[in-house]
Amino acid sequence: MPDWDLGQLRALAAAADLGTLDAAARALHVTPSAVSQRIKALEQQTGAVLLRRERPVRPTVAGEPLVRLARQLDALTADATRHLADRPVPHVALAVNGDSLTTWLLPALAPLADRVAVQLVREDQDRSAALLRDGSVMAAVTAEAVAVQGCGVEALGVMRYRPYATPAFRDRWFAGGATAAALTVAPVVVFDAADRLQDRWLERRGADPLAPPRHLVPASADFATAVRLGFGWGMLPDQQSADDVAAGRLVPLDARAHVDVPLFWQQWSLRTRALDEVAEHVRRAARAALR
């Protein structure tokens, strides 16, 4: 088993994170030459090129596992230091989709705020697993059921989405019901270019997903606001729409229609107290909030 040098691994990770050797040197309080020498020594040890020398610099396929290793070792070091010296607050980087963040995840993590510094990365549930693969985050709420290499996975539950609009929007565009013809011309609110929730329901109804006008609103709370303001119809999770439905501000386009999105918890296989605490709070909240 290789005897890894933590300074060399940190130099590689800093360069990968910050994009240049100069920036990595400033972060590590060393010279750019020292960063370059550490990375070259690591490349000699592994017999592989670990960093693409371009702008910005990026890890190669061979370098990505070592960048991830550096981040994991830093997490373990911070955890041990905290127990020994009771000093730094440990950091846990977590990827989460916007709807979970807005509805149930933040309240779940609030009790940890004084002892764990949570770094939240908002990413679509279909793409968050990529952040685990490259080591950018230690855990993720994701739609990926297959464990990323070096991670464990468990089911959290299901977020159920339904198509909603304002009563006025429904009366204007869907007086005859949410038919394929009406859905082809009625404006729709979409989170971003990768959001497929509305497309999935349109396809089920026999409508061309590319036909209707689209409003892109890439923030979960603002997405719901756009639907409330009548920009278009959109798929909203039960957790986010219940109050508006009860107050009559939103109505379902089809009372029986829904799209279920299974969510999973993936985290590094390494164990730190901070990561374990975050995982337990997420599990508990998911059991209460999800189907």
Tab-separated table of C-alpha atoms in Angstrom, residues 48-168:
chain	number	residue	atom	x	y	z
A	48	ALA	CA	0.752	8.723	-13.900
A	49	VAL	CA	-0.052	12.276	-14.953
A	50	LEU	CA	-2.452	13.564	-12.304
A	51	LEU	CA	-3.123	17.120	-13.471
A	52	ARG	CA	-3.919	18.581	-16.876
A	53	ARG	CA	-1.712	21.666	-17.205
A	54	GLU	CA	-4.279	23.910	-18.889
A	55	ARG	CA	-6.386	26.891	-17.806
A	56	PRO	CA	-7.913	26.080	-15.454
A	57	VAL	CA	-5.854	23.060	-14.402
A	58	ARG	CA	-7.977	19.942	-13.922
A	59	PRO	CA	-7.321	16.485	-12.509
A	60	THR	CA	-6.938	13.640	-14.973
A	61	VAL	CA	-8.878	10.401	-14.618
A	62	ALA	CA	-5.893	9.058	-12.647
A	63	GLY	CA	-5.825	12.184	-10.486
A	64	GLU	CA	-9.514	12.258	-9.511
A	65	PRO	CA	-9.285	9.399	-6.944
A	66	LEU	CA	-6.330	11.120	-5.270
A	67	VAL	CA	-8.182	14.448	-5.105
A	68	ARG	CA	-11.045	12.597	-3.448
A	69	LEU	CA	-8.586	10.877	-1.075
A	70	ALA	CA	-7.118	14.258	-0.092
A	71	ARG	CA	-10.566	15.599	0.801
A	72	GLN	CA	-11.404	12.486	2.785
A	73	LEU	CA	-8.144	12.665	4.728
A	74	ASP	CA	-8.783	16.327	5.496
A	75	ALA	CA	-12.236	15.421	6.834
A	76	LEU	CA	-10.800	12.702	9.066
A	77	THR	CA	-8.009	15.010	10.242
A	78	ALA	CA	-10.496	17.749	11.136
A	79	ASP	CA	-12.635	15.245	13.011
A	80	ALA	CA	-9.667	13.952	15.039
A	81	THR	CA	-8.423	17.479	15.747
A	82	ARG	CA	-11.820	18.518	17.029
A	83	HIS	CA	-11.912	15.650	19.511
A	84	LEU	CA	-8.366	16.244	20.704
A	85	ALA	CA	-8.405	20.019	20.940
A	86	ASP	CA	-12.121	20.831	20.871
A	87	ARG	CA	-11.267	23.625	18.438
A	88	PRO	CA	-12.309	23.766	14.819
A	89	VAL	CA	-15.915	23.149	13.868
A	90	PRO	CA	-15.920	20.257	11.373
A	91	HIS	CA	-17.184	20.848	7.828
A	92	VAL	CA	-19.552	18.557	5.933
A	93	ALA	CA	-20.107	19.292	2.238
A	94	LEU	CA	-23.508	18.050	1.098
A	95	ALA	CA	-25.186	18.090	-2.334
A	96	VAL	CA	-28.968	18.420	-2.338
A	97	ASN	CA	-31.699	19.197	-4.835
A	98	GLY	CA	-33.407	22.568	-4.521
A	99	ASP	CA	-36.861	21.245	-3.579
A	100	SER	CA	-35.526	19.150	-0.684
A	101	LEU	CA	-33.442	22.100	0.473
A	102	THR	CA	-36.451	24.418	0.457
A	103	THR	CA	-38.954	22.050	2.059
A	104	TRP	CA	-37.465	19.593	4.571
A	105	LEU	CA	-33.666	19.485	4.674
A	106	LEU	CA	-32.768	22.845	6.234
A	107	PRO	CA	-34.993	22.288	9.309
A	108	ALA	CA	-33.380	18.854	9.671
A	109	LEU	CA	-29.878	20.337	9.840
A	110	ALA	CA	-30.719	23.359	12.026
A	111	PRO	CA	-30.022	21.546	15.342
A	112	LEU	CA	-26.455	20.892	14.149
A	113	ALA	CA	-25.685	24.501	13.236
A	114	ASP	CA	-23.620	25.227	16.353
A	115	ARG	CA	-21.320	22.209	15.996
A	116	VAL	CA	-21.132	21.314	12.286
A	117	ALA	CA	-20.411	23.771	9.464
A	118	VAL	CA	-22.602	22.457	6.667
A	119	GLN	CA	-21.571	23.421	3.138
A	120	LEU	CA	-24.623	22.946	0.931
A	121	VAL	CA	-24.235	22.573	-2.823
A	122	ARG	CA	-27.542	22.901	-4.657
A	123	GLU	CA	-27.630	20.423	-7.494
A	124	ASP	CA	-30.394	18.562	-9.278
A	125	GLN	CA	-31.039	15.132	-7.775
A	126	ASP	CA	-30.181	13.502	-11.111
A	127	ARG	CA	-26.727	15.128	-11.206
A	128	SER	CA	-25.588	15.287	-7.590
A	129	ALA	CA	-23.889	11.863	-7.698
A	130	ALA	CA	-21.213	13.371	-9.951
A	131	LEU	CA	-20.119	15.600	-7.055
A	132	LEU	CA	-19.599	12.493	-4.922
A	133	ARG	CA	-17.520	10.872	-7.645
A	134	ASP	CA	-15.082	13.772	-7.851
A	135	GLY	CA	-14.967	14.251	-4.078
A	136	SER	CA	-16.510	17.739	-4.074
A	137	VAL	CA	-19.043	16.635	-1.439
A	138	MET	CA	-19.034	14.015	1.314
A	139	ALA	CA	-22.701	13.090	0.928
A	140	ALA	CA	-25.665	13.755	-1.331
A	141	VAL	CA	-29.426	13.563	-1.521
A	142	THR	CA	-29.650	12.043	-4.976
A	143	ALA	CA	-31.873	10.137	-7.402
A	144	GLU	CA	-28.978	7.713	-8.034
A	145	ALA	CA	-29.837	4.323	-6.499
A	146	VAL	CA	-26.511	2.685	-7.404
A	147	ALA	CA	-23.766	3.496	-4.916
A	148	VAL	CA	-20.934	5.657	-6.204
A	149	GLN	CA	-17.577	3.939	-5.755
A	150	GLY	CA	-16.413	4.399	-2.168
A	151	CYS	CA	-19.896	5.331	-0.929
A	152	GLY	CA	-22.842	3.690	0.770
A	153	VAL	CA	-26.436	4.227	-0.368
A	154	GLU	CA	-29.860	3.948	1.269
A	155	ALA	CA	-33.389	4.906	0.236
A	156	LEU	CA	-34.837	8.032	1.866
A	157	GLY	CA	-38.312	8.004	0.355
A	158	VAL	CA	-40.228	9.625	-2.474
A	159	MET	CA	-41.021	13.254	-3.306
A	160	ARG	CA	-44.389	13.413	-5.054
A	161	TYR	CA	-44.958	16.183	-7.590
A	162	ARG	CA	-48.299	17.285	-9.038
A	163	PRO	CA	-49.163	19.726	-11.853
A	164	TYR	CA	-50.496	22.988	-10.415
A	165	ALA	CA	-51.638	26.355	-11.720
A	166	THR	CA	-53.606	29.308	-10.437
A	167	PRO	CA	-57.395	29.132	-10.837
A	168	ALA	CA	-57.242	32.002	-13.348
